[in-house]
Short mmCIF file of N, CA and C and ligand atoms in Angstrom, two decimals:
data_model
loop_
_atom_site.label_atom_id
_atom_site.label_comp_id
_atom_site.label_asym_id
_atom_site.label_seq_id
_atom_site.Cartn_x
_atom_site.Cartn_y
_atom_site.Cartn_z
N UNK A 49 -71.33 140.61 227.34
CA UNK A 49 -69.85 140.69 227.28
C UNK A 49 -69.32 141.51 228.46
N UNK A 50 -68.26 141.00 229.08
CA UNK A 50 -67.67 141.73 230.22
C UNK A 50 -67.10 143.06 229.73
N UNK A 51 -67.13 144.03 230.62
CA UNK A 51 -66.62 145.36 230.25
C UNK A 51 -65.43 145.74 231.12
N UNK A 52 -64.51 146.49 230.54
CA UNK A 52 -63.45 147.09 231.36
C UNK A 52 -63.42 148.58 231.06
N UNK A 53 -63.06 149.37 232.06
CA UNK A 53 -63.07 150.82 231.90
C UNK A 53 -61.72 151.41 232.32
N UNK A 54 -60.73 151.37 231.43
CA UNK A 54 -59.44 151.94 231.80
C UNK A 54 -59.56 153.46 232.00
N UNK A 55 -58.77 153.98 232.91
CA UNK A 55 -58.80 155.43 233.16
C UNK A 55 -57.91 156.14 232.14
N UNK A 56 -58.00 157.46 232.10
CA UNK A 56 -57.12 158.22 231.22
C UNK A 56 -55.65 157.92 231.57
N UNK A 57 -55.36 157.86 232.88
CA UNK A 57 -53.98 157.59 233.29
C UNK A 57 -53.50 156.22 232.84
N UNK A 58 -54.41 155.21 232.92
CA UNK A 58 -54.04 153.87 232.43
C UNK A 58 -53.62 153.95 230.96
N UNK A 59 -54.43 154.67 230.18
CA UNK A 59 -54.16 154.79 228.73
C UNK A 59 -52.83 155.50 228.50
N UNK A 60 -52.65 156.61 229.23
CA UNK A 60 -51.43 157.40 229.04
C UNK A 60 -50.19 156.55 229.36
N UNK A 61 -50.29 155.76 230.44
CA UNK A 61 -49.15 154.92 230.82
C UNK A 61 -48.88 153.82 229.80
N UNK A 62 -49.94 153.27 229.22
CA UNK A 62 -49.75 152.24 228.18
C UNK A 62 -49.06 152.88 226.97
N UNK A 63 -49.53 154.06 226.58
CA UNK A 63 -48.91 154.74 225.43
C UNK A 63 -47.43 155.03 225.71
N UNK A 64 -47.14 155.42 226.94
CA UNK A 64 -45.75 155.69 227.31
C UNK A 64 -44.89 154.43 227.11
N UNK A 65 -45.42 153.29 227.58
CA UNK A 65 -44.68 152.02 227.42
C UNK A 65 -44.49 151.67 225.94
N UNK A 66 -45.58 151.85 225.17
CA UNK A 66 -45.49 151.55 223.73
C UNK A 66 -44.44 152.45 223.08
N UNK A 67 -44.46 153.72 223.46
CA UNK A 67 -43.59 154.70 222.79
C UNK A 67 -42.11 154.35 222.96
N UNK A 68 -41.76 153.73 224.09
CA UNK A 68 -40.36 153.33 224.32
C UNK A 68 -39.96 152.28 223.28
N UNK A 69 -40.88 151.33 223.03
CA UNK A 69 -40.59 150.28 222.04
C UNK A 69 -40.59 150.85 220.62
N UNK A 70 -41.56 151.73 220.36
CA UNK A 70 -41.71 152.32 219.02
C UNK A 70 -40.51 153.20 218.66
N UNK A 71 -40.00 153.93 219.64
CA UNK A 71 -38.93 154.91 219.39
C UNK A 71 -37.70 154.26 218.75
N UNK A 72 -37.48 152.97 219.08
CA UNK A 72 -36.30 152.26 218.53
C UNK A 72 -36.33 152.21 217.01
N UNK A 73 -37.54 152.26 216.44
CA UNK A 73 -37.67 152.17 214.98
C UNK A 73 -37.66 153.54 214.30
N UNK A 74 -37.59 154.60 215.11
CA UNK A 74 -37.50 155.98 214.62
C UNK A 74 -38.56 156.35 213.58
N UNK A 75 -39.83 156.34 213.98
CA UNK A 75 -40.88 156.73 213.03
C UNK A 75 -40.75 158.18 212.58
N UNK A 76 -41.19 158.45 211.34
CA UNK A 76 -41.14 159.80 210.79
C UNK A 76 -42.49 160.48 210.85
N UNK A 77 -43.54 159.71 210.99
CA UNK A 77 -44.90 160.24 210.95
C UNK A 77 -45.81 159.33 211.79
N UNK A 78 -46.83 159.95 212.40
CA UNK A 78 -47.83 159.19 213.14
C UNK A 78 -49.14 159.30 212.36
N UNK A 79 -49.75 158.16 212.04
CA UNK A 79 -51.06 158.19 211.38
C UNK A 79 -52.09 157.67 212.38
N UNK A 80 -53.02 158.56 212.75
CA UNK A 80 -54.09 158.19 213.68
C UNK A 80 -55.27 157.65 212.88
N UNK A 81 -55.79 156.51 213.31
CA UNK A 81 -57.04 156.03 212.70
C UNK A 81 -58.18 156.63 213.51
N UNK A 82 -58.94 157.49 212.82
CA UNK A 82 -60.04 158.21 213.47
C UNK A 82 -61.24 157.28 213.67
N UNK A 83 -62.08 157.47 214.74
CA UNK A 83 -61.83 158.42 215.79
C UNK A 83 -61.09 157.85 216.99
N UNK A 84 -61.08 156.50 217.20
CA UNK A 84 -60.48 155.93 218.41
C UNK A 84 -58.99 156.17 218.53
N UNK A 85 -58.30 156.30 217.40
CA UNK A 85 -56.85 156.47 217.46
C UNK A 85 -56.41 157.91 217.69
N UNK A 86 -57.37 158.84 217.68
CA UNK A 86 -56.99 160.26 217.76
C UNK A 86 -56.31 160.61 219.08
N UNK A 87 -56.94 160.28 220.18
CA UNK A 87 -56.36 160.66 221.48
C UNK A 87 -55.07 159.85 221.76
N UNK A 88 -55.08 158.51 221.51
CA UNK A 88 -53.82 157.78 221.68
C UNK A 88 -52.68 158.35 220.82
N UNK A 89 -52.99 158.75 219.57
CA UNK A 89 -51.94 159.29 218.69
C UNK A 89 -51.42 160.61 219.24
N UNK A 90 -52.31 161.42 219.78
CA UNK A 90 -51.88 162.70 220.37
C UNK A 90 -51.00 162.48 221.59
N UNK A 91 -51.36 161.48 222.39
CA UNK A 91 -50.51 161.17 223.56
C UNK A 91 -49.15 160.66 223.05
N UNK A 92 -49.19 159.84 222.02
CA UNK A 92 -47.95 159.29 221.43
C UNK A 92 -47.02 160.42 220.98
N UNK A 93 -47.63 161.50 220.45
CA UNK A 93 -46.83 162.62 219.94
C UNK A 93 -46.01 163.29 221.05
N UNK A 94 -46.48 163.17 222.28
CA UNK A 94 -45.74 163.73 223.41
C UNK A 94 -44.37 163.04 223.54
N UNK A 95 -44.34 161.76 223.21
CA UNK A 95 -43.10 160.97 223.32
C UNK A 95 -42.37 160.87 221.98
N UNK A 96 -43.13 160.61 220.92
CA UNK A 96 -42.56 160.51 219.57
C UNK A 96 -42.86 161.85 218.90
N UNK A 97 -41.94 162.75 218.86
CA UNK A 97 -42.25 164.12 218.43
C UNK A 97 -42.29 164.22 216.92
N UNK A 98 -43.33 163.68 216.34
CA UNK A 98 -43.51 163.68 214.89
C UNK A 98 -44.93 164.13 214.55
N UNK A 99 -45.13 164.63 213.31
CA UNK A 99 -46.48 165.11 212.98
C UNK A 99 -47.52 163.99 212.93
N UNK A 100 -48.74 164.36 213.32
CA UNK A 100 -49.86 163.40 213.31
C UNK A 100 -50.79 163.73 212.14
N UNK A 101 -51.10 162.73 211.33
CA UNK A 101 -52.10 162.85 210.27
C UNK A 101 -53.20 161.84 210.55
N UNK A 102 -54.36 162.09 209.95
CA UNK A 102 -55.52 161.28 210.29
C UNK A 102 -56.12 160.57 209.09
N UNK A 103 -56.49 159.32 209.27
CA UNK A 103 -57.28 158.58 208.27
C UNK A 103 -58.52 158.04 208.98
N UNK A 104 -59.51 157.64 208.20
CA UNK A 104 -60.74 157.15 208.84
C UNK A 104 -61.36 155.98 208.09
N UNK A 105 -61.91 155.05 208.86
CA UNK A 105 -62.64 153.91 208.29
C UNK A 105 -63.91 153.71 209.10
N UNK A 106 -64.92 153.21 208.40
CA UNK A 106 -66.17 152.91 209.12
C UNK A 106 -66.50 151.44 208.94
N UNK A 107 -66.58 150.75 210.08
CA UNK A 107 -66.87 149.31 210.05
C UNK A 107 -68.26 149.01 210.63
N UNK A 108 -68.72 149.90 211.49
CA UNK A 108 -70.04 149.69 212.12
C UNK A 108 -71.01 150.75 211.60
N UNK A 109 -72.26 150.35 211.37
CA UNK A 109 -73.27 151.31 210.91
C UNK A 109 -73.82 152.11 212.10
N UNK A 110 -74.82 152.95 211.81
CA UNK A 110 -75.30 153.83 212.89
C UNK A 110 -76.04 153.08 214.00
N UNK A 111 -76.38 151.81 213.73
CA UNK A 111 -77.00 150.98 214.78
C UNK A 111 -75.97 150.07 215.46
N UNK A 112 -74.68 150.39 215.27
CA UNK A 112 -73.58 149.62 215.86
C UNK A 112 -73.50 148.18 215.34
N UNK A 113 -74.01 147.97 214.11
CA UNK A 113 -73.94 146.64 213.50
C UNK A 113 -72.74 146.61 212.55
N UNK A 114 -71.98 145.50 212.58
CA UNK A 114 -70.80 145.42 211.71
C UNK A 114 -71.24 145.35 210.25
N UNK A 115 -70.66 146.21 209.40
CA UNK A 115 -71.05 146.24 207.98
C UNK A 115 -70.31 145.14 207.21
N UNK A 116 -70.86 144.77 206.04
CA UNK A 116 -70.25 143.70 205.22
C UNK A 116 -68.86 144.12 204.73
N UNK A 117 -68.77 145.38 204.29
CA UNK A 117 -67.47 145.86 203.82
C UNK A 117 -67.09 147.14 204.57
N UNK A 118 -65.82 147.28 204.78
CA UNK A 118 -65.33 148.45 205.51
C UNK A 118 -65.27 149.63 204.54
N UNK A 119 -65.60 150.83 205.05
CA UNK A 119 -65.65 152.01 204.20
C UNK A 119 -64.53 152.99 204.59
N UNK A 120 -63.78 153.43 203.58
CA UNK A 120 -62.73 154.44 203.85
C UNK A 120 -63.41 155.81 203.87
N UNK A 121 -63.29 156.54 204.96
CA UNK A 121 -63.99 157.82 205.08
C UNK A 121 -63.04 159.02 205.02
N UNK A 122 -61.76 158.79 205.27
CA UNK A 122 -60.76 159.87 205.24
C UNK A 122 -59.44 159.28 204.82
N UNK A 123 -58.67 160.03 204.00
CA UNK A 123 -57.36 159.50 203.61
C UNK A 123 -56.33 160.62 203.54
N UNK A 124 -55.08 160.23 203.25
CA UNK A 124 -53.97 161.17 203.24
C UNK A 124 -53.90 161.93 201.92
N UNK A 125 -53.54 163.18 202.01
CA UNK A 125 -53.33 164.03 200.85
C UNK A 125 -52.07 163.55 200.10
N UNK A 126 -52.07 163.70 198.79
CA UNK A 126 -50.92 163.24 197.98
C UNK A 126 -49.61 163.91 198.41
N UNK A 127 -49.71 165.19 198.79
CA UNK A 127 -48.51 165.92 199.25
C UNK A 127 -47.95 165.31 200.54
N UNK A 128 -48.85 164.89 201.41
CA UNK A 128 -48.44 164.27 202.68
C UNK A 128 -47.76 162.94 202.38
N UNK A 129 -48.32 162.19 201.44
CA UNK A 129 -47.74 160.89 201.07
C UNK A 129 -46.31 161.09 200.54
N UNK A 130 -46.15 162.08 199.65
CA UNK A 130 -44.82 162.32 199.06
C UNK A 130 -43.81 162.75 200.12
N UNK A 131 -44.25 163.66 201.00
CA UNK A 131 -43.31 164.25 201.96
C UNK A 131 -43.04 163.38 203.20
N UNK A 132 -44.09 162.71 203.69
CA UNK A 132 -43.95 162.04 205.00
C UNK A 132 -44.05 160.52 204.96
N UNK A 133 -44.49 159.95 203.83
CA UNK A 133 -44.74 158.50 203.82
C UNK A 133 -43.76 157.74 202.92
N UNK A 134 -43.61 158.18 201.68
CA UNK A 134 -42.74 157.44 200.76
C UNK A 134 -41.30 157.41 201.27
N UNK A 135 -40.78 156.21 201.41
CA UNK A 135 -39.40 156.03 201.88
C UNK A 135 -39.21 156.28 203.38
N UNK A 136 -40.31 156.47 204.10
CA UNK A 136 -40.21 156.81 205.53
C UNK A 136 -40.76 155.68 206.40
N UNK A 137 -40.52 155.82 207.70
CA UNK A 137 -41.07 154.86 208.67
C UNK A 137 -42.35 155.43 209.24
N UNK A 138 -43.43 154.70 209.01
CA UNK A 138 -44.77 155.18 209.33
C UNK A 138 -45.30 154.44 210.57
N UNK A 139 -45.83 155.21 211.50
CA UNK A 139 -46.43 154.60 212.69
C UNK A 139 -47.95 154.80 212.63
N UNK A 140 -48.69 153.68 212.54
CA UNK A 140 -50.16 153.73 212.54
C UNK A 140 -50.64 153.48 213.97
N UNK A 141 -51.54 154.33 214.45
CA UNK A 141 -52.03 154.19 215.83
C UNK A 141 -53.55 154.06 215.85
N UNK A 142 -54.03 153.04 216.55
CA UNK A 142 -55.46 152.92 216.81
C UNK A 142 -55.65 152.54 218.27
N UNK A 143 -56.91 152.60 218.75
CA UNK A 143 -57.09 152.31 220.17
C UNK A 143 -57.15 150.81 220.43
N UNK A 144 -57.75 150.03 219.51
CA UNK A 144 -57.92 148.61 219.81
C UNK A 144 -57.86 147.76 218.54
N UNK A 145 -57.21 146.61 218.68
CA UNK A 145 -57.19 145.59 217.62
C UNK A 145 -58.20 144.54 218.06
N UNK A 146 -59.39 144.60 217.44
CA UNK A 146 -60.46 143.67 217.81
C UNK A 146 -60.49 142.53 216.80
N UNK A 147 -61.22 142.69 215.69
CA UNK A 147 -61.23 141.65 214.65
C UNK A 147 -60.05 141.83 213.68
N UNK A 148 -59.36 142.97 213.77
CA UNK A 148 -58.20 143.36 212.95
C UNK A 148 -58.59 143.88 211.56
N UNK A 149 -59.88 143.98 211.29
CA UNK A 149 -60.34 144.43 209.97
C UNK A 149 -59.82 145.83 209.64
N UNK A 150 -59.95 146.75 210.58
CA UNK A 150 -59.56 148.14 210.33
C UNK A 150 -58.06 148.25 210.08
N UNK A 151 -57.27 147.63 210.94
CA UNK A 151 -55.81 147.72 210.78
C UNK A 151 -55.39 147.13 209.44
N UNK A 152 -55.95 145.98 209.11
CA UNK A 152 -55.59 145.30 207.87
C UNK A 152 -55.89 146.19 206.66
N UNK A 153 -57.08 146.77 206.62
CA UNK A 153 -57.46 147.60 205.49
C UNK A 153 -56.66 148.89 205.42
N UNK A 154 -56.33 149.41 206.57
CA UNK A 154 -55.51 150.63 206.60
C UNK A 154 -54.13 150.34 206.00
N UNK A 155 -53.54 149.23 206.38
CA UNK A 155 -52.21 148.86 205.86
C UNK A 155 -52.30 148.60 204.35
N UNK A 156 -53.33 147.86 203.93
CA UNK A 156 -53.51 147.55 202.50
C UNK A 156 -53.62 148.84 201.68
N UNK A 157 -54.40 149.76 202.19
CA UNK A 157 -54.64 151.04 201.52
C UNK A 157 -53.33 151.83 201.43
N UNK A 158 -52.58 151.81 202.51
CA UNK A 158 -51.30 152.53 202.55
C UNK A 158 -50.33 151.95 201.53
N UNK A 159 -50.27 150.62 201.45
CA UNK A 159 -49.35 149.96 200.51
C UNK A 159 -49.77 150.21 199.06
N UNK A 160 -51.09 150.37 198.86
CA UNK A 160 -51.62 150.58 197.51
C UNK A 160 -51.20 151.95 196.95
N UNK A 161 -51.12 152.95 197.84
CA UNK A 161 -50.92 154.31 197.34
C UNK A 161 -49.58 154.92 197.69
N UNK A 162 -48.70 154.14 198.36
CA UNK A 162 -47.43 154.74 198.77
C UNK A 162 -46.36 153.66 198.93
N UNK A 163 -45.13 154.14 199.20
CA UNK A 163 -44.01 153.20 199.34
C UNK A 163 -43.24 153.49 200.63
N UNK A 164 -43.85 153.21 201.79
CA UNK A 164 -43.13 153.45 203.03
C UNK A 164 -41.94 152.50 203.20
N UNK A 165 -40.92 152.95 203.95
CA UNK A 165 -39.76 152.08 204.21
C UNK A 165 -40.18 150.99 205.21
N UNK A 166 -40.83 151.41 206.27
CA UNK A 166 -41.32 150.48 207.31
C UNK A 166 -42.70 150.91 207.76
N UNK A 167 -43.51 149.93 208.16
CA UNK A 167 -44.82 150.25 208.75
C UNK A 167 -44.86 149.63 210.15
N UNK A 168 -45.09 150.51 211.13
CA UNK A 168 -45.27 150.05 212.51
C UNK A 168 -46.75 150.23 212.83
N UNK A 169 -47.33 149.24 213.49
CA UNK A 169 -48.72 149.35 213.90
C UNK A 169 -48.78 149.22 215.41
N UNK A 170 -49.45 150.17 216.04
CA UNK A 170 -49.51 150.16 217.48
C UNK A 170 -50.93 150.40 217.97
N UNK A 171 -51.35 149.61 218.95
CA UNK A 171 -52.69 149.78 219.53
C UNK A 171 -52.57 149.78 221.06
N UNK A 172 -53.52 150.44 221.70
CA UNK A 172 -53.52 150.44 223.18
C UNK A 172 -53.85 149.04 223.67
N UNK A 173 -54.92 148.45 223.10
CA UNK A 173 -55.35 147.11 223.51
C UNK A 173 -55.40 146.16 222.32
N UNK A 174 -54.90 144.96 222.52
CA UNK A 174 -55.09 143.88 221.54
C UNK A 174 -55.94 142.80 222.20
N UNK A 175 -57.10 142.52 221.57
CA UNK A 175 -57.95 141.45 222.11
C UNK A 175 -57.42 140.12 221.60
N UNK A 176 -57.10 139.22 222.52
CA UNK A 176 -56.57 137.90 222.13
C UNK A 176 -57.77 137.04 221.73
N UNK A 177 -58.05 137.00 220.46
CA UNK A 177 -59.19 136.28 219.90
C UNK A 177 -58.88 135.95 218.45
N UNK A 178 -59.75 135.17 217.85
CA UNK A 178 -59.57 134.83 216.44
C UNK A 178 -59.75 136.09 215.60
N UNK A 179 -58.74 136.42 214.77
CA UNK A 179 -58.80 137.63 213.96
C UNK A 179 -59.32 137.31 212.56
N UNK A 180 -59.86 138.31 211.89
CA UNK A 180 -60.34 138.10 210.52
C UNK A 180 -59.21 138.22 209.49
N UNK A 181 -58.08 138.79 209.91
CA UNK A 181 -56.95 138.98 208.99
C UNK A 181 -55.64 138.72 209.72
N UNK A 182 -54.64 138.40 208.90
CA UNK A 182 -53.29 138.19 209.44
C UNK A 182 -52.42 139.35 208.94
N UNK A 183 -51.57 139.88 209.81
CA UNK A 183 -50.66 140.93 209.36
C UNK A 183 -49.44 140.27 208.73
N UNK A 184 -48.96 140.81 207.62
CA UNK A 184 -47.81 140.22 206.94
C UNK A 184 -46.54 140.45 207.77
N UNK A 185 -45.51 139.67 207.49
CA UNK A 185 -44.32 139.68 208.35
C UNK A 185 -43.53 140.98 208.32
N UNK A 186 -43.75 141.77 207.28
CA UNK A 186 -43.02 143.05 207.20
C UNK A 186 -43.57 144.08 208.18
N UNK A 187 -44.74 143.84 208.72
CA UNK A 187 -45.36 144.81 209.64
C UNK A 187 -44.80 144.65 211.04
N UNK A 188 -44.35 145.77 211.61
CA UNK A 188 -43.86 145.75 213.00
C UNK A 188 -45.05 146.04 213.90
N UNK A 189 -45.48 145.03 214.63
CA UNK A 189 -46.71 145.15 215.43
C UNK A 189 -46.35 145.33 216.90
N UNK A 190 -46.79 146.46 217.47
CA UNK A 190 -46.48 146.75 218.87
C UNK A 190 -47.77 147.05 219.64
N UNK A 191 -48.38 146.00 220.21
CA UNK A 191 -49.59 146.24 221.00
C UNK A 191 -49.21 146.68 222.42
N UNK A 192 -50.11 147.43 223.05
CA UNK A 192 -49.90 147.83 224.44
C UNK A 192 -50.28 146.70 225.36
N UNK A 193 -51.55 146.67 225.76
CA UNK A 193 -52.01 145.65 226.69
C UNK A 193 -52.79 144.56 225.96
N UNK A 194 -52.48 143.30 226.26
CA UNK A 194 -53.23 142.17 225.68
C UNK A 194 -54.38 141.83 226.64
N UNK A 195 -55.57 141.73 226.09
CA UNK A 195 -56.74 141.42 226.94
C UNK A 195 -57.57 140.33 226.28
N UNK A 196 -58.61 139.85 226.99
CA UNK A 196 -59.53 138.88 226.41
C UNK A 196 -60.56 139.59 225.54
N UNK A 197 -61.60 138.86 225.18
CA UNK A 197 -62.63 139.46 224.33
C UNK A 197 -63.63 140.23 225.18
N UNK A 198 -63.15 141.34 225.71
CA UNK A 198 -63.99 142.18 226.58
C UNK A 198 -64.31 143.47 225.85
N UNK A 199 -65.36 144.17 226.29
CA UNK A 199 -65.67 145.48 225.71
C UNK A 199 -64.98 146.56 226.52
N UNK A 200 -64.20 147.37 225.84
CA UNK A 200 -63.46 148.42 226.54
C UNK A 200 -64.24 149.73 226.45
N UNK A 201 -64.52 150.30 227.61
CA UNK A 201 -65.16 151.62 227.64
C UNK A 201 -64.04 152.63 227.89
N UNK A 202 -63.71 153.39 226.85
CA UNK A 202 -62.59 154.34 226.98
C UNK A 202 -63.06 155.61 227.67
N UNK A 203 -62.13 156.33 228.31
CA UNK A 203 -62.53 157.55 229.01
C UNK A 203 -63.25 158.54 228.09
N UNK A 204 -62.84 158.57 226.81
CA UNK A 204 -63.46 159.52 225.87
C UNK A 204 -64.84 159.06 225.39
N UNK A 205 -65.28 157.84 225.76
CA UNK A 205 -66.63 157.38 225.41
C UNK A 205 -67.66 157.88 226.42
N UNK A 206 -67.18 158.42 227.54
CA UNK A 206 -68.07 158.80 228.64
C UNK A 206 -68.90 160.02 228.26
N UNK A 207 -70.21 159.93 228.48
CA UNK A 207 -71.08 161.07 228.13
C UNK A 207 -71.32 161.96 229.35
P1 5GP B 491 -61.60 145.96 214.35
O1 5GP B 491 -62.68 144.93 214.51
O2 5GP B 491 -61.51 146.43 212.95
O3 5GP B 491 -60.28 145.50 214.92
O4 5GP B 491 -62.06 147.20 215.21
C1 5GP B 491 -62.94 148.14 214.63
C2 5GP B 491 -63.25 149.27 215.57
O5 5GP B 491 -64.26 148.84 216.46
C3 5GP B 491 -62.14 149.78 216.48
O6 5GP B 491 -61.28 150.70 215.85
C4 5GP B 491 -62.95 150.44 217.57
O7 5GP B 491 -63.33 151.76 217.20
C5 5GP B 491 -64.18 149.57 217.65
N1 5GP B 491 -64.05 148.63 218.80
C6 5GP B 491 -63.78 147.31 218.76
N2 5GP B 491 -63.75 146.81 219.99
C7 5GP B 491 -63.99 147.85 220.84
C8 5GP B 491 -64.09 147.98 222.26
O8 5GP B 491 -63.93 147.01 223.04
N3 5GP B 491 -64.37 149.22 222.75
C9 5GP B 491 -64.55 150.30 221.95
N4 5GP B 491 -64.81 151.49 222.52
N5 5GP B 491 -64.47 150.22 220.59
C10 5GP B 491 -64.19 149.01 220.05
#
């Protein structure tokens, strides 16, 4: 598979562009999907000055093989849901929409346990490929850069 290696500046500039579009919807909270969404969500906070909370899912095992079912590893505290999610506009941030499994499950989980007014989903990269899930029409989807089915080596992956 072809690889691309965006620089930190590339990422920061994409987040800046996304934030202009996202700001129109006036999000109340940023939810970072750990770990890839952590740095993008923090950059987003520079533009969208709202608190960042973290959730986590595991789709790949320790040998980098895709698992049959996605595992929720971290979730929001009930107090956070009451104060920042119910009736509010929620911005979910991840680094990449690949098969869409993670985003789909994160949204499903959020809808199961809370009543947000709006859900915005934003990613740095969206791979233009056949997805495993479709996002429902109520979801405001704001991808940064659209790319092919390439492997992205992010600056934070560098050892
Ligand atoms: P999904 O298939 O659920 O859309 O993506 C699952 C996760 O796989 C992403 O959140 C990300 O951590 C990882 N992933 C998918 N494609 C890439 C890629 O091209 N580069 C990197 N670094 N991670 C990826």
